[in-house]
Amino acid sequence: MTAELNAKEEKPVLSIPKPAARALPVVALILGFAACADDPSRPGTGDGDDRTPPRTLGLVEVTISGLGTGQVTSSALSAPTVDALERMRAAKTSEPGAIVLQDITLPDHTGGGGDGTIQLELLSAGSFTEGVRGSDGYRYLYATYRVRNAQSDGTAYDTPRRNLTFYAVDTDGTVGETAISTFRRFDNSPADPALATRLIPAGAIAKHPASNTNTAATDVLQAVTEAEAASIAAPAGVSVFPYGFVVRNPNTPTSRTLEANPAADRFDGIVTFAFKVPLQASPADDPFTISLMFLAADDDGVKITQSEEEQTTEGIAAFETRAEWLGAGVVTLLPPAGHAVAYGGETMRVLCNVRVAGPAGSPTATLAPGPDDPWFPISPFRGVLAVNHRITAARCAETPSPGPSNFAVHGFYSGRLNDAYGTGTFMRAPAPPGGTWFPGEEIEVTLTTGLGGTKPIVARYRVAATGGSATFSDFAHANIIVSTANVLGDLDGDGDLDVVAASGNAFHVIDNAGDGRLLVREDHGTPGSVSLALGDLDGDGDLDLVAADSLQNNVRVLLNGGSGNFTHVATYSAGTTPKSVALGDLDGDGDLDLVTANMGSNDVSVLLNENGSFGSHATYGVGDNPVSIVLADLDADGDLDLVTANQGSSNVSVLVNEGGTFGSHTTYAAAGTATSCVVAGDLDGDGDLDLAITNHDSDNMSVLLNQGDGSFGSSGTYATGGWPHGIAIGDLDGDGDPDLVVANQNSNVMSVFLNQGNGSFVSQPTTRPNQLQHAVTLGDMDADGDLDAVVSASAMGVHVLLNQ
């Protein structure tokens, strides 16, 4: 089963986060890692896409022996046909573990002369166990060979070899339609043939001293479609499985090419044959010697597969980097939850139930059987989306037809998507309005149980910004006397960001002329309006408005008629003195719910959306005087948690979502006094969401880093201007990591902090309006790709500060 997203047609580009460029930590060597470590400082260009069909080189039999003894050895044989290989096996005299030169007959079209052999040299072999014997325990085994583009006698070829891969094959002599040709116990008796179907190919794994496993090397396992496997011209009596092991180049990590005319001691290639097999109830029943059959083939198509073993934080980062370096034309993800960040120009696909035993069309064993629950192939916790990216989801089981009711996509600047969805294993949401998202926009996606999952999944993505210097100039303003808060969104569907601003006794709809110039179009008298939020509440595709009324202890819902003209439709009770309002799908049903932080009653109110209206609110206690609220999946479990900034107790409260309801809160000190505002984002690039908080009375900002489970530790405190109040998050300098801006209520400065890629920040001087500032938001107001600042201030109301 396969599904593909042809990214070449739409050219989606996602930023590679900074951790992807970091080297993996050094651990105990398993699967030949030390010989193939990549240089993380080198960018990649790649070898190109498919241009010619695969070129068959010959059969290879790899034997791994001594499993479970600590003295694992390996040897290999090669020949152009099965009969020739059997004759070589019968005449074999070398001991296991000896260096073996593999004879591979090449077809005439390779050129360069020679005897049609290729030079291999054993580098390492080994095995280790993981888990409990007789239950879920496995033995990992591997053999790593160096590869030189030369004949067996050492004579170099004068033509290069690209993307050389050893594909597993079934022959007349293998065990039960598997790739296994020899399967024996320690006493040399045959191992249980039923166990042969449970030998599963794997990625490169390292054994950690603390008995954990870690990714040891990327670009090891290669999975392809059945059609791609069938296109490989195999010798008579040979059937190709849709998996194999690719030769990678440790000397030039931006390429898999084995260059022509290598020096005598230059082995440009590394290949690792890696598998795992269940531990048996008795060690005597474990396989001791395993031989496997492969067919070597090379081609010009650069494909890369993320193995199940690479589905860790470090493994994903390394895989993304490797894919970018290679310029891979095809990125293949495997269940149970393959994730990647696409880098542009590639076809991304999910392969479910890759056959490892049995005939094509009727496998008896598969690699990484697909889960019933859907997942996001593009991880919401890594990187940022391109402006033209289409949101995707995958599910290996039969999937109901996706649509806005079960695969809901809300752009908080763009509105909800309601057009046609792409169906299949790899599901695609519609393109964003006008074909592009807004730079810096946050997008919320819900996969409801209507897609067949056991629980809903809610995720948030952020759209990449490009360019920008993080220095600002005051460009335009809208004179509404005093503004206390503002929100951005395309209110009239004309493709630019408009503004809604609150002024305490009213809110104002402000049009963007397209270049950041502002025109106040409509005023609504709403005394007590101190906080606003935009989102599509009624499912018609445009942005509606929610206003928190701190005087009347309620929230007002105003629906957009489609052109930015709002009509008040309902008022709903909240707690006492609601100071902040936010929107998000808290119960996973695909629509936006609302929540308020109530300063006077020390709690939050949760109002669930019921077909565009809101019922009575549920109340949950937090710290003293909450004045700001943000929604984010802090524990990475697929739902939105709540965070409040508590001015009275100078801390933040975290409430974990339990399926639309919330338990008791956990508090974390804010490293300052009178906490005034909080935002969430991956500040240190480790794949989870951190917090940044302004502290009103101590004139500083503090950063709390997520420990990976939704708990937080203090990271740093940074001086701001006087009385910092509003804070916003976004990539101000186009380097791929989130920066911070702070509006200061008692000084004429807007503080700008540039992220150093690890969650530490450097203050950046900037030009600011000479006004006291209450709030700040970020968005591309002049359509040049970078993030500008929109400031609510004490005079002349709303200011647009353009990023230079």
PDB file of C-alpha atoms in Angstrom, residues 366-521:
ATOM      1  CA  THR A 366       5.404  -6.924   6.492  1.00  0.00           C
ATOM      2  CA  LEU A 367       7.692  -4.189   7.721  1.00  0.00           C
ATOM      3  CA  ALA A 368       6.158  -1.892  10.354  1.00  0.00           C
ATOM      4  CA  PRO A 369       2.471  -2.828   9.941  1.00  0.00           C
ATOM      5  CA  GLY A 370       0.432   0.342   9.625  1.00  0.00           C
ATOM      6  CA  PRO A 371      -1.626   1.685  12.532  1.00  0.00           C
ATOM      7  CA  ASP A 372      -5.372   2.237  12.439  1.00  0.00           C
ATOM      8  CA  ASP A 373      -5.042   5.729  13.904  1.00  0.00           C
ATOM      9  CA  PRO A 374      -4.159   8.578  11.534  1.00  0.00           C
ATOM     10  CA  TRP A 375      -1.094  10.722  12.080  1.00  0.00           C
ATOM     11  CA  PHE A 376       0.645  13.785  10.666  1.00  0.00           C
ATOM     12  CA  PRO A 377       3.571  12.875   8.360  1.00  0.00           C
ATOM     13  CA  ILE A 378       4.813  16.440   8.782  1.00  0.00           C
ATOM     14  CA  SER A 379       5.432  16.722  12.507  1.00  0.00           C
ATOM     15  CA  PRO A 380       3.771  19.791  14.061  1.00  0.00           C
ATOM     16  CA  PHE A 381       6.618  19.914  16.589  1.00  0.00           C
ATOM     17  CA  ARG A 382       9.423  20.264  14.034  1.00  0.00           C
ATOM     18  CA  GLY A 383      10.088  23.073  11.629  1.00  0.00           C
ATOM     19  CA  VAL A 384       7.606  25.440  10.009  1.00  0.00           C
ATOM     20  CA  LEU A 385       5.398  25.138   6.947  1.00  0.00           C
ATOM     21  CA  ALA A 386       5.989  26.817   3.621  1.00  0.00           C
ATOM     22  CA  VAL A 387       3.471  29.450   2.621  1.00  0.00           C
ATOM     23  CA  ASN A 388       2.096  27.155  -0.120  1.00  0.00           C
ATOM     24  CA  HIS A 389       2.048  23.913   1.847  1.00  0.00           C
ATOM     25  CA  ARG A 390      -1.018  21.683   1.872  1.00  0.00           C
ATOM     26  CA  ILE A 391      -1.660  20.052   5.246  1.00  0.00           C
ATOM     27  CA  THR A 392      -1.405  16.255   5.093  1.00  0.00           C
ATOM     28  CA  ALA A 393      -2.436  13.287   7.213  1.00  0.00           C
ATOM     29  CA  ALA A 394      -1.844   9.546   6.777  1.00  0.00           C
ATOM     30  CA  ARG A 395      -3.615   6.376   7.831  1.00  0.00           C
ATOM     31  CA  CYS A 396      -2.754   2.839   6.819  1.00  0.00           C
ATOM     32  CA  ALA A 397      -6.200   1.373   7.459  1.00  0.00           C
ATOM     33  CA  GLU A 398      -9.130   2.077   5.178  1.00  0.00           C
ATOM     34  CA  THR A 399      -9.975   5.743   5.651  1.00  0.00           C
ATOM     35  CA  PRO A 400     -13.367   7.462   5.476  1.00  0.00           C
ATOM     36  CA  SER A 401     -13.546  10.268   2.963  1.00  0.00           C
ATOM     37  CA  PRO A 402     -11.716  13.264   4.474  1.00  0.00           C
ATOM     38  CA  GLY A 403     -13.400  16.642   4.620  1.00  0.00           C
ATOM     39  CA  PRO A 404     -13.742  19.721   6.822  1.00  0.00           C
ATOM     40  CA  SER A 405     -15.919  17.858   9.328  1.00  0.00           C
ATOM     41  CA  ASN A 406     -13.312  15.178  10.136  1.00  0.00           C
ATOM     42  CA  PHE A 407     -10.066  16.820   8.896  1.00  0.00           C
ATOM     43  CA  ALA A 408     -10.564  20.427   9.989  1.00  0.00           C
ATOM     44  CA  VAL A 409      -7.991  23.084   9.094  1.00  0.00           C
ATOM     45  CA  HIS A 410      -8.243  26.542  10.666  1.00  0.00           C
ATOM     46  CA  GLY A 411      -5.884  29.317   9.626  1.00  0.00           C
ATOM     47  CA  PHE A 412      -5.975  32.024  12.284  1.00  0.00           C
ATOM     48  CA  TYR A 413      -5.108  34.651   9.635  1.00  0.00           C
ATOM     49  CA  SER A 414      -6.829  32.931   6.680  1.00  0.00           C
ATOM     50  CA  GLY A 415      -9.966  31.210   7.972  1.00  0.00           C
ATOM     51  CA  ARG A 416     -11.221  27.654   7.700  1.00  0.00           C
ATOM     52  CA  LEU A 417     -10.637  25.465   4.622  1.00  0.00           C
ATOM     53  CA  ASN A 418     -13.797  24.053   3.030  1.00  0.00           C
ATOM     54  CA  ASP A 419     -12.737  23.017  -0.496  1.00  0.00           C
ATOM     55  CA  ALA A 420     -12.164  19.491  -1.846  1.00  0.00           C
ATOM     56  CA  TYR A 421      -9.764  17.152  -0.020  1.00  0.00           C
ATOM     57  CA  GLY A 422      -7.338  14.639  -1.484  1.00  0.00           C
ATOM     58  CA  THR A 423      -8.220  11.055  -0.531  1.00  0.00           C
ATOM     59  CA  GLY A 424      -6.254   7.859   0.037  1.00  0.00           C
ATOM     60  CA  THR A 425      -3.691   6.663   2.539  1.00  0.00           C
ATOM     61  CA  PHE A 426      -1.972  10.039   2.200  1.00  0.00           C
ATOM     62  CA  MET A 427      -4.785  12.575   2.707  1.00  0.00           C
ATOM     63  CA  ARG A 428      -4.409  16.215   1.723  1.00  0.00           C
ATOM     64  CA  ALA A 429      -6.371  19.222   2.881  1.00  0.00           C
ATOM     65  CA  PRO A 430      -7.250  21.914   0.327  1.00  0.00           C
ATOM     66  CA  ALA A 431      -4.769  24.577  -0.653  1.00  0.00           C
ATOM     67  CA  PRO A 432      -4.912  27.742   1.474  1.00  0.00           C
ATOM     68  CA  PRO A 433      -7.029  30.656   0.194  1.00  0.00           C
ATOM     69  CA  GLY A 434      -5.336  32.219  -2.789  1.00  0.00           C
ATOM     70  CA  GLY A 435      -2.771  29.389  -2.789  1.00  0.00           C
ATOM     71  CA  THR A 436      -0.677  30.650   0.125  1.00  0.00           C
ATOM     72  CA  TRP A 437      -0.773  31.042   3.876  1.00  0.00           C
ATOM     73  CA  PHE A 438       0.415  34.224   5.546  1.00  0.00           C
ATOM     74  CA  PRO A 439       4.005  34.231   6.852  1.00  0.00           C
ATOM     75  CA  GLY A 440       3.992  33.646  10.608  1.00  0.00           C
ATOM     76  CA  GLU A 441       0.400  32.394  10.586  1.00  0.00           C
ATOM     77  CA  GLU A 442      -0.625  29.715  13.070  1.00  0.00           C
ATOM     78  CA  ILE A 443      -2.689  26.872  11.614  1.00  0.00           C
ATOM     79  CA  GLU A 444      -4.713  24.484  13.737  1.00  0.00           C
ATOM     80  CA  VAL A 445      -5.578  21.033  12.377  1.00  0.00           C
ATOM     81  CA  THR A 446      -7.964  18.478  13.887  1.00  0.00           C
ATOM     82  CA  LEU A 447      -8.213  14.830  12.861  1.00  0.00           C
ATOM     83  CA  THR A 448     -11.501  13.812  14.477  1.00  0.00           C
ATOM     84  CA  THR A 449     -12.554  10.262  15.299  1.00  0.00           C
ATOM     85  CA  GLY A 450     -14.579  10.487  12.077  1.00  0.00           C
ATOM     86  CA  LEU A 451     -11.331   9.586  10.277  1.00  0.00           C
ATOM     87  CA  GLY A 452     -11.324   6.224  12.061  1.00  0.00           C
ATOM     88  CA  GLY A 453      -8.933   6.938  14.919  1.00  0.00           C
ATOM     89  CA  THR A 454      -9.482   5.919  18.505  1.00  0.00           C
ATOM     90  CA  LYS A 455      -9.119   9.526  19.695  1.00  0.00           C
ATOM     91  CA  PRO A 456      -9.024  12.937  18.019  1.00  0.00           C
ATOM     92  CA  ILE A 457      -5.707  14.607  17.282  1.00  0.00           C
ATOM     93  CA  VAL A 458      -5.279  18.379  17.395  1.00  0.00           C
ATOM     94  CA  ALA A 459      -2.059  20.001  16.214  1.00  0.00           C
ATOM     95  CA  ARG A 460      -0.798  23.481  15.453  1.00  0.00           C
ATOM     96  CA  TYR A 461       1.666  24.487  12.737  1.00  0.00           C
ATOM     97  CA  ARG A 462       3.378  27.807  12.088  1.00  0.00           C
ATOM     98  CA  VAL A 463       4.089  29.194   8.621  1.00  0.00           C
ATOM     99  CA  ALA A 464       7.631  30.215   7.712  1.00  0.00           C
ATOM    100  CA  ALA A 465       8.676  33.815   7.249  1.00  0.00           C
ATOM    101  CA  THR A 466      11.517  34.793   4.947  1.00  0.00           C
ATOM    102  CA  GLY A 467      14.014  37.612   5.180  1.00  0.00           C
ATOM    103  CA  GLY A 468      13.863  40.480   7.594  1.00  0.00           C
ATOM    104  CA  SER A 469      16.553  42.147   9.680  1.00  0.00           C
ATOM    105  CA  ALA A 470      14.562  42.414  12.944  1.00  0.00           C
ATOM    106  CA  THR A 471      14.991  46.186  12.860  1.00  0.00           C
ATOM    107  CA  PHE A 472      11.781  48.160  12.490  1.00  0.00           C
ATOM    108  CA  SER A 473      10.618  51.568  11.276  1.00  0.00           C
ATOM    109  CA  ASP A 474       7.326  53.226  12.167  1.00  0.00           C
ATOM    110  CA  PHE A 475       5.449  53.179   8.845  1.00  0.00           C
ATOM    111  CA  ALA A 476       1.750  53.824   9.419  1.00  0.00           C
ATOM    112  CA  HIS A 477      -0.857  54.276  12.126  1.00  0.00           C
ATOM    113  CA  ALA A 478      -4.614  54.256  12.651  1.00  0.00           C
ATOM    114  CA  ASN A 479      -5.736  57.078  14.915  1.00  0.00           C
ATOM    115  CA  ILE A 480      -8.178  55.574  17.410  1.00  0.00           C
ATOM    116  CA  ILE A 481      -6.786  57.535  20.398  1.00  0.00           C
ATOM    117  CA  VAL A 482      -5.852  54.578  22.630  1.00  0.00           C
ATOM    118  CA  SER A 483      -5.527  50.914  21.722  1.00  0.00           C
ATOM    119  CA  THR A 484      -5.168  48.182  24.348  1.00  0.00           C
ATOM    120  CA  ALA A 485      -5.092  45.087  22.127  1.00  0.00           C
ATOM    121  CA  ASN A 486      -5.154  44.031  18.482  1.00  0.00           C
ATOM    122  CA  VAL A 487      -5.518  40.927  16.344  1.00  0.00           C
ATOM    123  CA  LEU A 488      -4.657  40.312  12.685  1.00  0.00           C
ATOM    124  CA  GLY A 489      -6.435  38.439   9.916  1.00  0.00           C
ATOM    125  CA  ASP A 490      -7.688  38.669   6.345  1.00  0.00           C
ATOM    126  CA  LEU A 491     -11.138  39.909   7.246  1.00  0.00           C
ATOM    127  CA  ASP A 492     -12.375  40.732   3.730  1.00  0.00           C
ATOM    128  CA  GLY A 493     -10.684  37.985   1.693  1.00  0.00           C
ATOM    129  CA  ASP A 494      -8.515  40.338  -0.364  1.00  0.00           C
ATOM    130  CA  GLY A 495      -5.215  38.621   0.488  1.00  0.00           C
ATOM    131  CA  ASP A 496      -3.749  41.055   3.016  1.00  0.00           C
ATOM    132  CA  LEU A 497      -3.794  41.272   6.795  1.00  0.00           C
ATOM    133  CA  ASP A 498      -6.337  43.593   8.332  1.00  0.00           C
ATOM    134  CA  VAL A 499      -6.512  44.632  11.990  1.00  0.00           C
ATOM    135  CA  VAL A 500      -9.134  44.587  14.694  1.00  0.00           C
ATOM    136  CA  ALA A 501      -8.149  46.777  17.650  1.00  0.00           C
ATOM    137  CA  ALA A 502      -9.690  47.199  21.089  1.00  0.00           C
ATOM    138  CA  SER A 503      -9.714  50.551  22.855  1.00  0.00           C
ATOM    139  CA  GLY A 504     -11.431  49.750  26.154  1.00  0.00           C
ATOM    140  CA  ASN A 505     -14.881  51.044  25.211  1.00  0.00           C
ATOM    141  CA  ALA A 506     -14.995  49.897  21.591  1.00  0.00           C
ATOM    142  CA  PHE A 507     -13.320  47.802  18.959  1.00  0.00           C
ATOM    143  CA  HIS A 508     -12.339  49.004  15.507  1.00  0.00           C
ATOM    144  CA  VAL A 509     -12.090  47.230  12.140  1.00  0.00           C
ATOM    145  CA  ILE A 510      -9.067  48.570  10.252  1.00  0.00           C
ATOM    146  CA  ASP A 511      -8.402  47.804   6.584  1.00  0.00           C
ATOM    147  CA  ASN A 512      -4.947  47.211   5.148  1.00  0.00           C
ATOM    148  CA  ALA A 513      -4.303  48.983   1.854  1.00  0.00           C
ATOM    149  CA  GLY A 514      -2.017  46.057   0.903  1.00  0.00           C
ATOM    150  CA  ASP A 515       1.258  47.720   1.793  1.00  0.00           C
ATOM    151  CA  GLY A 516       0.722  48.201   5.541  1.00  0.00           C
ATOM    152  CA  ARG A 517      -1.149  51.514   5.353  1.00  0.00           C
ATOM    153  CA  LEU A 518      -4.240  51.486   7.589  1.00  0.00           C
ATOM    154  CA  LEU A 519      -7.770  52.845   7.201  1.00  0.00           C
ATOM    155  CA  VAL A 520     -10.327  52.634  10.029  1.00  0.00           C
ATOM    156  CA  ARG A 521     -13.472  51.271   8.400  1.00  0.00           C
TER     157      ARG A 521
END
